[in-house]
Amino acid sequence: MGRRSRVLKAAGLTLAGALVLAVAAAGWAYWHLDNNIKSVDIDNALGDDRPAKAVATPSASASVSASASPLPTEALNILVLGSDSRSGKANKQLGGGNSSGARSDTAMVVHIDAGRTKATVVSIPRDTLVTRPSCPLSSGGSTAVAYGAMFNSAYSVGGPVCAVKTVESITNVRMDHYIEIDFAGFAKLVNALGGVTVTTEQDIDDDKSHLHLKAGTHHLDGKQALALARTRHGIGDGSDLGRIGLQQKLVKALLEQMASTDLLTDPTRLYSVADAVTGSLTTDTGLDSLTGLMRLGQSLKSLSSDHVKTVMMPVVTAPSDPNRVVAKEPAASRLWESLR
C-alpha cells in the first residue's frame, strides 16, 4: 500500500472514529437531558373531578398532513411554581436554610392565547387565604379540607397535586400543565444565560435575602437574580405583594435574555442552558420529556416579551388577619373567567 493510500486510510478511520464519538456524545447528551426531568402524574391523581378542558380552536394548519406534525396552537394554562427548597448543599449555599422541606413561594398561572403569540402571567400571592380542598396523597388517603388556609400550604401538605387542585378550585380554570423550578436550578439557569439585566425603581436593602441594590439598571448573576426573586423585606411594606412585582420584572427580563442569546450558534452554552433547565424541573407527565419541552418551546417561537402581560390576582387585606389577603371580588373572578 502506497504512502498516500495509508494517509487516506488513516484520515478515514480518524473521521469515522470522530463521527462515532460525536453520535455517541449526542446520544448521551439527549439521554442525560431527558432523564434530568422529574415528573408527577397529576392527571391520574386528580381524575375527572376538575374544571373542563378548554375547547381547542382549529388552526389554519389543521389540514396539513399528519406526517407534517404541525405545532399545537390551542390556548394553554400552565401552573408555574418556584419551589423554595431548603435541602441540599447547593440550596443551602443560596440561602435555603437547614430544614428539609420545600415551599411554593412563587406561583404563577401562565395563560397562552390560542395562536401562541400572546400570554398573560397571573401571580397568586402566597399569603392569600383560601379554602384548600381535600387532596389525594401519594401514600394513600387524602388531606382534609382546610378553610382560611394560606395558599402556599397546599404544596406543603400535598405537593404538586394539591397545588394544582387548589389553584383549579379557586380559579375554576383547568391547568393543562404543571412546571416547577427549584431554588438552585433557577440560579444555575441565569448563570448559563450569562446573567440577566433588570431595572429597579427603588433601592433594595434586604439583609435576609442578602440583596443590596441601588435604584437603576443592573446585570445580575444567578445568585443575585434569585435574591431579587426572594426579596421582600427591603421594598415597600415588606409584604409578599412587593416581591411579586420584582418577580414579574424578572420573568420578562429572562424572556428578553433568552431571546437575545443565540444559543443555536453556541452548542456549549445551549447544552449548559438545557442542562440547567431540565435538571431543575418537575413537570406533569405531559411535559416530562425533552421532546415534549422542545415541542412546547417551538410552539412559542412567535411569543415575545412585549406580548407577555404580567398581573396579580386582585386581593384585599383579609378581615381576619392584617398580614394576609383574600381574593377581591368580583375582580378576581372576572380575571379567571378571561383565561378559560
Short mmCIF file of C-alpha atoms in Angstrom, two decimals:
data_model
loop_
_atom_site.label_atom_id
_atom_site.label_comp_id
_atom_site.label_asym_id
_atom_site.label_seq_id
_atom_site.Cartn_x
_atom_site.Cartn_y
_atom_site.Cartn_z
CA MET A 1 0.00 0.00 0.00
CA GLY A 2 1.41 3.36 -1.01
CA ARG A 3 2.05 6.19 1.44
CA ARG A 4 -0.85 8.24 0.02
CA SER A 5 -3.25 5.33 0.48
CA ARG A 6 -2.09 4.81 4.07
CA VAL A 7 -2.61 8.52 4.83
CA LEU A 8 -6.10 8.47 3.30
CA LYS A 9 -7.00 5.30 5.21
CA ALA A 10 -5.77 6.82 8.48
CA ALA A 11 -7.73 10.01 7.79
CA GLY A 12 -10.83 8.00 7.02
CA LEU A 13 -10.53 5.96 10.19
CA THR A 14 -9.98 9.13 12.22
CA LEU A 15 -13.05 10.78 10.66
CA ALA A 16 -15.14 7.66 11.21
CA GLY A 17 -13.99 7.49 14.82
CA ALA A 18 -14.82 11.16 15.34
CA LEU A 19 -18.29 10.66 13.87
CA VAL A 20 -18.93 7.66 16.12
CA LEU A 21 -17.83 9.66 19.16
CA ALA A 22 -19.97 12.64 18.09
CA VAL A 23 -23.04 10.45 17.65
CA ALA A 24 -22.39 8.73 20.98
CA ALA A 25 -21.90 12.09 22.71
CA ALA A 26 -25.09 13.45 21.18
CA GLY A 27 -26.98 10.34 22.23
CA TRP A 28 -25.63 10.54 25.76
CA ALA A 29 -26.46 14.28 25.97
CA TYR A 30 -30.05 13.63 24.86
CA TRP A 31 -30.39 10.73 27.33
CA HIS A 32 -28.92 12.83 30.13
CA LEU A 33 -31.18 15.83 29.48
CA ASP A 34 -34.25 13.63 29.04
CA ASN A 35 -33.56 11.82 32.31
CA ASN A 36 -32.93 15.08 34.16
CA ILE A 37 -36.65 15.87 34.17
CA LYS A 38 -38.72 14.77 37.16
CA SER A 39 -42.47 14.35 36.77
CA VAL A 40 -45.75 13.88 38.62
CA ASP A 41 -48.81 12.18 37.13
CA ILE A 42 -51.27 14.90 38.08
CA ASP A 43 -53.98 13.85 35.61
CA ASN A 44 -54.16 10.35 37.04
CA ALA A 45 -54.08 11.60 40.64
CA LEU A 46 -56.92 14.11 40.18
CA GLY A 47 -59.07 12.09 37.79
CA ASP A 48 -62.18 13.74 36.33
CA ASP A 49 -63.03 15.99 39.29
CA ARG A 50 -61.58 19.05 37.60
CA PRO A 51 -62.66 22.05 35.51
CA ALA A 52 -63.38 21.22 31.89
CA LYS A 53 -60.62 21.50 29.34
CA ALA A 54 -60.80 24.48 27.02
CA VAL A 55 -62.26 23.67 23.60
CA ALA A 56 -59.43 23.54 21.07
CA THR A 57 -59.62 26.10 18.27
CA PRO A 58 -58.91 24.56 14.84
CA SER A 59 -55.79 26.12 13.36
CA ALA A 60 -55.04 27.06 9.79
CA SER A 61 -52.60 24.16 9.67
CA ALA A 62 -55.27 21.60 10.62
CA SER A 63 -55.50 20.46 7.00
CA VAL A 64 -51.78 19.75 6.82
CA SER A 65 -50.99 16.05 6.57
CA ALA A 66 -50.38 14.22 9.80
CA SER A 67 -46.81 13.48 8.72
CA ALA A 68 -46.04 17.21 8.79
CA SER A 69 -46.79 17.27 12.56
CA PRO A 70 -47.98 20.90 12.78
CA LEU A 71 -47.14 22.59 16.07
CA PRO A 72 -50.06 22.99 18.52
CA THR A 73 -51.74 26.39 18.59
CA GLU A 74 -54.58 25.97 21.10
CA ALA A 75 -54.67 28.05 24.28
CA LEU A 76 -52.85 26.70 27.32
CA ASN A 77 -52.94 27.32 31.06
CA ILE A 78 -49.78 26.31 32.91
CA LEU A 79 -49.24 26.48 36.65
CA VAL A 80 -45.63 27.52 37.27
CA LEU A 81 -44.28 27.18 40.81
CA GLY A 82 -40.98 28.35 42.21
CA SER A 83 -40.02 25.81 44.84
CA ASP A 84 -38.03 27.40 47.68
CA SER A 85 -36.23 24.19 48.56
CA ARG A 86 -34.48 24.07 51.91
CA SER A 87 -32.40 20.95 51.36
CA GLY A 88 -29.19 20.09 49.53
CA LYS A 89 -25.78 21.71 49.56
CA ALA A 90 -26.45 24.00 46.57
CA ASN A 91 -29.72 25.27 48.02
CA LYS A 92 -28.17 25.91 51.43
CA GLN A 93 -25.35 27.93 49.81
CA LEU A 94 -28.04 30.08 48.19
CA GLY A 95 -29.84 30.75 51.46
CA GLY A 96 -32.06 27.70 51.66
CA GLY A 97 -31.62 27.17 55.38
CA ASN A 98 -31.36 23.92 57.28
CA SER A 99 -34.83 22.41 57.10
CA SER A 100 -35.63 19.55 54.74
CA GLY A 101 -38.97 20.71 53.32
CA ALA A 102 -39.90 22.94 50.41
CA ARG A 103 -42.35 25.80 49.93
CA SER A 104 -44.06 27.16 46.83
CA ASP A 105 -43.10 30.78 47.43
CA THR A 106 -43.78 31.75 43.81
CA ALA A 107 -46.98 30.78 41.99
CA MET A 108 -47.94 31.97 38.53
CA VAL A 109 -50.72 30.89 36.20
CA VAL A 110 -49.39 31.36 32.67
CA HIS A 111 -52.18 31.68 30.11
CA ILE A 112 -51.04 31.37 26.50
CA ASP A 113 -53.61 32.56 23.99
CA ALA A 114 -54.71 30.45 21.03
CA GLY A 115 -52.12 31.03 18.32
CA ARG A 116 -49.32 31.15 20.94
CA THR A 117 -48.42 34.80 20.23
CA LYS A 118 -49.69 36.42 23.47
CA ALA A 119 -49.54 35.42 27.11
CA THR A 120 -50.84 36.61 30.47
CA VAL A 121 -48.95 35.75 33.65
CA VAL A 122 -51.08 35.95 36.79
CA SER A 123 -49.25 35.85 40.13
CA ILE A 124 -51.07 34.43 43.14
CA PRO A 125 -49.76 35.85 46.45
CA ARG A 126 -48.57 33.07 48.73
CA ASP A 127 -50.25 34.79 51.70
CA THR A 128 -53.72 34.53 50.15
CA LEU A 129 -56.22 32.81 52.42
CA VAL A 130 -58.17 30.15 50.51
CA THR A 131 -60.31 27.09 51.05
CA ARG A 132 -57.83 24.29 50.44
CA PRO A 133 -59.68 21.29 49.03
CA SER A 134 -59.17 17.68 50.03
CA CYS A 135 -56.19 16.38 48.05
CA PRO A 136 -55.11 12.81 47.31
CA LEU A 137 -51.79 11.73 48.79
CA SER A 138 -49.27 9.52 47.03
CA SER A 139 -49.04 7.39 50.18
CA GLY A 140 -52.80 6.77 50.09
CA GLY A 141 -55.70 8.60 51.68
CA SER A 142 -56.22 12.32 51.35
CA THR A 143 -55.82 15.60 53.16
CA ALA A 144 -58.72 17.27 54.94
CA VAL A 145 -60.47 20.34 53.58
CA ALA A 146 -58.97 23.44 55.23
CA TYR A 147 -60.78 26.77 55.48
CA GLY A 148 -58.84 30.02 55.66
CA ALA A 149 -55.56 28.26 54.83
CA MET A 150 -52.58 30.06 53.31
CA PHE A 151 -52.38 29.37 49.61
CA ASN A 152 -48.83 28.04 49.67
CA SER A 153 -49.75 25.46 52.33
CA ALA A 154 -51.25 23.32 49.54
CA TYR A 155 -47.81 22.43 48.24
CA SER A 156 -46.52 21.80 51.74
CA VAL A 157 -49.23 19.28 52.64
CA GLY A 158 -49.85 17.61 49.28
CA GLY A 159 -47.11 18.55 46.83
CA PRO A 160 -47.74 19.44 43.15
CA VAL A 161 -51.04 17.53 43.00
CA CYS A 162 -52.55 19.57 45.83
CA ALA A 163 -51.09 22.80 44.44
CA VAL A 164 -52.82 22.17 41.10
CA LYS A 165 -56.10 21.14 42.72
CA THR A 166 -56.11 24.22 44.95
CA VAL A 167 -55.45 26.56 42.02
CA GLU A 168 -58.19 24.90 39.98
CA SER A 169 -60.63 25.13 42.89
CA ILE A 170 -60.12 28.87 43.42
CA THR A 171 -60.00 29.79 39.71
CA ASN A 172 -62.26 27.19 38.06
CA VAL A 173 -59.60 27.11 35.32
CA ARG A 174 -58.15 23.81 34.14
CA MET A 175 -54.35 23.67 34.40
CA ASP A 176 -53.16 21.95 31.22
CA HIS A 177 -49.63 21.59 32.52
CA TYR A 178 -47.54 21.96 35.66
CA ILE A 179 -43.96 23.22 35.80
CA GLU A 180 -41.89 23.59 38.95
CA ILE A 181 -38.38 25.04 39.06
CA ASP A 182 -36.31 24.71 42.20
CA PHE A 183 -34.25 27.17 44.16
CA ALA A 184 -30.72 26.27 42.98
CA GLY A 185 -31.84 25.44 39.44
CA PHE A 186 -33.11 28.95 38.82
CA ALA A 187 -29.73 30.45 39.75
CA LYS A 188 -27.96 27.91 37.53
CA LEU A 189 -30.20 28.83 34.58
CA VAL A 190 -29.49 32.55 34.94
CA ASN A 191 -25.75 31.86 35.06
CA ALA A 192 -25.98 29.62 31.98
CA LEU A 193 -27.63 32.50 30.10
CA GLY A 194 -24.81 34.85 31.11
CA GLY A 195 -26.87 36.74 33.68
CA VAL A 196 -29.96 38.89 33.36
CA THR A 197 -30.46 42.66 33.19
CA VAL A 198 -33.14 44.18 35.43
CA THR A 199 -34.08 47.78 36.21
CA THR A 200 -35.26 48.52 39.74
CA GLU A 201 -37.18 51.66 40.55
CA GLN A 202 -36.11 51.92 44.19
CA ASP A 203 -33.18 50.98 46.39
CA ILE A 204 -33.29 47.43 47.73
CA ASP A 205 -31.69 46.77 51.10
CA ASP A 206 -32.64 43.32 52.35
CA ASP A 207 -30.33 41.53 54.79
CA LYS A 208 -32.48 38.39 54.76
CA SER A 209 -32.10 37.80 51.02
CA HIS A 210 -28.58 39.34 51.08
CA LEU A 211 -29.51 41.75 48.31
CA HIS A 212 -28.38 45.37 48.31
CA LEU A 213 -29.01 47.33 45.11
CA LYS A 214 -29.35 51.00 44.30
CA ALA A 215 -32.25 52.03 42.08
CA GLY A 216 -31.26 51.65 38.44
CA THR A 217 -30.25 49.05 35.86
CA HIS A 218 -28.20 46.06 36.99
CA HIS A 219 -26.82 42.95 35.31
CA LEU A 220 -27.36 40.17 37.85
CA ASP A 221 -25.76 36.76 38.14
CA GLY A 222 -27.75 33.71 39.25
CA LYS A 223 -27.32 34.24 42.98
CA GLN A 224 -28.32 37.91 42.73
CA ALA A 225 -31.31 37.14 40.48
CA LEU A 226 -32.51 34.54 42.95
CA ALA A 227 -32.13 37.04 45.79
CA LEU A 228 -34.20 39.52 43.77
CA ALA A 229 -36.93 36.91 43.30
CA ARG A 230 -36.96 36.20 47.05
CA THR A 231 -36.58 39.71 48.49
CA ARG A 232 -39.49 41.45 50.16
CA HIS A 233 -38.20 42.97 53.40
CA GLY A 234 -36.22 45.68 51.67
CA ILE A 235 -39.02 47.07 49.50
CA GLY A 236 -42.43 48.63 50.00
CA ASP A 237 -44.21 47.47 53.15
CA GLY A 238 -42.23 44.24 53.30
CA SER A 239 -45.17 42.09 52.18
CA ASP A 240 -45.34 39.42 49.51
CA LEU A 241 -47.10 41.87 47.18
CA GLY A 242 -43.94 43.92 46.66
CA ARG A 243 -41.94 40.80 45.90
CA ILE A 244 -44.42 39.79 43.21
CA GLY A 245 -43.68 42.99 41.29
CA LEU A 246 -39.96 42.17 41.27
CA GLN A 247 -40.63 38.58 40.21
CA GLN A 248 -42.69 39.75 37.26
CA LYS A 249 -39.90 42.11 36.19
CA LEU A 250 -37.50 39.19 36.40
CA VAL A 251 -39.70 36.91 34.27
CA LYS A 252 -39.82 39.44 31.44
CA ALA A 253 -36.10 40.13 31.73
CA LEU A 254 -35.36 36.41 31.45
CA LEU A 255 -37.53 36.12 28.33
CA GLU A 256 -35.64 39.03 26.79
CA GLN A 257 -32.28 37.50 27.71
CA MET A 258 -33.21 34.15 26.17
CA ALA A 259 -34.45 35.85 23.01
CA SER A 260 -31.24 37.87 22.64
CA THR A 261 -28.94 34.88 23.24
CA ASP A 262 -28.32 32.94 20.03
CA LEU A 263 -27.99 29.54 21.63
CA LEU A 264 -28.02 27.68 18.32
CA THR A 265 -24.62 29.13 17.38
CA ASP A 266 -23.08 28.22 20.74
CA PRO A 267 -23.54 24.48 21.39
CA THR A 268 -21.68 24.60 24.69
CA ARG A 269 -23.94 27.30 26.11
CA LEU A 270 -27.01 25.62 24.58
CA TYR A 271 -26.19 22.41 26.44
CA SER A 272 -25.48 24.36 29.64
CA VAL A 273 -28.86 26.10 29.45
CA ALA A 274 -30.67 22.86 28.59
CA ASP A 275 -28.94 21.06 31.46
CA ALA A 276 -29.87 23.86 33.88
CA VAL A 277 -33.49 23.88 32.76
CA THR A 278 -34.10 20.13 32.70
CA GLY A 279 -32.11 19.48 35.87
CA SER A 280 -34.23 21.86 37.91
CA LEU A 281 -37.68 20.93 36.58
CA THR A 282 -40.56 18.89 37.85
CA THR A 283 -43.41 18.69 35.35
CA ASP A 284 -46.64 16.86 34.74
CA THR A 285 -46.34 13.71 32.65
CA GLY A 286 -47.37 15.62 29.52
CA LEU A 287 -44.10 17.56 29.57
CA ASP A 288 -41.70 15.09 31.16
CA SER A 289 -39.52 14.51 28.12
CA LEU A 290 -37.04 16.59 26.16
CA THR A 291 -39.26 16.11 23.11
CA GLY A 292 -42.31 17.45 24.95
CA LEU A 293 -40.47 20.51 26.27
CA MET A 294 -38.93 21.23 22.85
CA ARG A 295 -42.32 20.99 21.17
CA LEU A 296 -43.79 23.43 23.68
CA GLY A 297 -40.84 25.77 23.18
CA GLN A 298 -41.11 25.60 19.39
CA SER A 299 -44.82 26.42 19.55
CA LEU A 300 -43.93 29.63 21.45
CA LYS A 301 -41.32 30.86 18.97
CA SER A 302 -43.54 33.81 17.96
CA LEU A 303 -44.16 34.89 21.57
CA SER A 304 -42.02 37.88 22.53
CA SER A 305 -41.68 39.54 25.94
CA ASP A 306 -43.53 42.58 24.54
CA HIS A 307 -46.63 40.42 24.25
CA VAL A 308 -46.42 38.97 27.75
CA LYS A 309 -48.72 40.75 30.20
CA THR A 310 -48.00 40.38 33.92
CA VAL A 311 -50.72 40.94 36.51
CA MET A 312 -51.51 39.92 40.07
CA MET A 313 -54.72 38.32 41.21
CA PRO A 314 -56.76 41.18 42.71
CA VAL A 315 -56.64 40.95 46.51
CA VAL A 316 -57.64 42.89 49.62
CA THR A 317 -56.50 42.65 53.22
CA ALA A 318 -58.09 39.68 54.98
CA PRO A 319 -60.67 40.77 57.60
CA SER A 320 -59.34 38.08 59.95
CA ASP A 321 -55.63 38.96 59.67
CA PRO A 322 -53.96 42.21 58.55
CA ASN A 323 -50.92 40.19 57.43
CA ARG A 324 -52.93 38.08 54.98
CA VAL A 325 -55.01 38.79 51.88
CA VAL A 326 -58.09 37.34 50.22
CA ALA A 327 -59.30 37.48 46.63
CA LYS A 328 -61.01 40.75 45.74
CA GLU A 329 -64.37 40.06 44.19
CA PRO A 330 -65.78 40.30 41.62
CA ALA A 331 -62.48 41.44 40.03
CA ALA A 332 -60.67 38.14 40.70
CA SER A 333 -63.48 36.05 39.22
CA ARG A 334 -63.58 38.23 36.12
CA LEU A 335 -59.84 37.78 35.65
CA TRP A 336 -60.02 33.98 35.89
CA GLU A 337 -63.03 33.87 33.58
CA SER A 338 -60.98 35.64 30.90
CA LEU A 339 -58.49 32.75 30.95
CA ARG A 340 -60.99 29.94 30.39
#
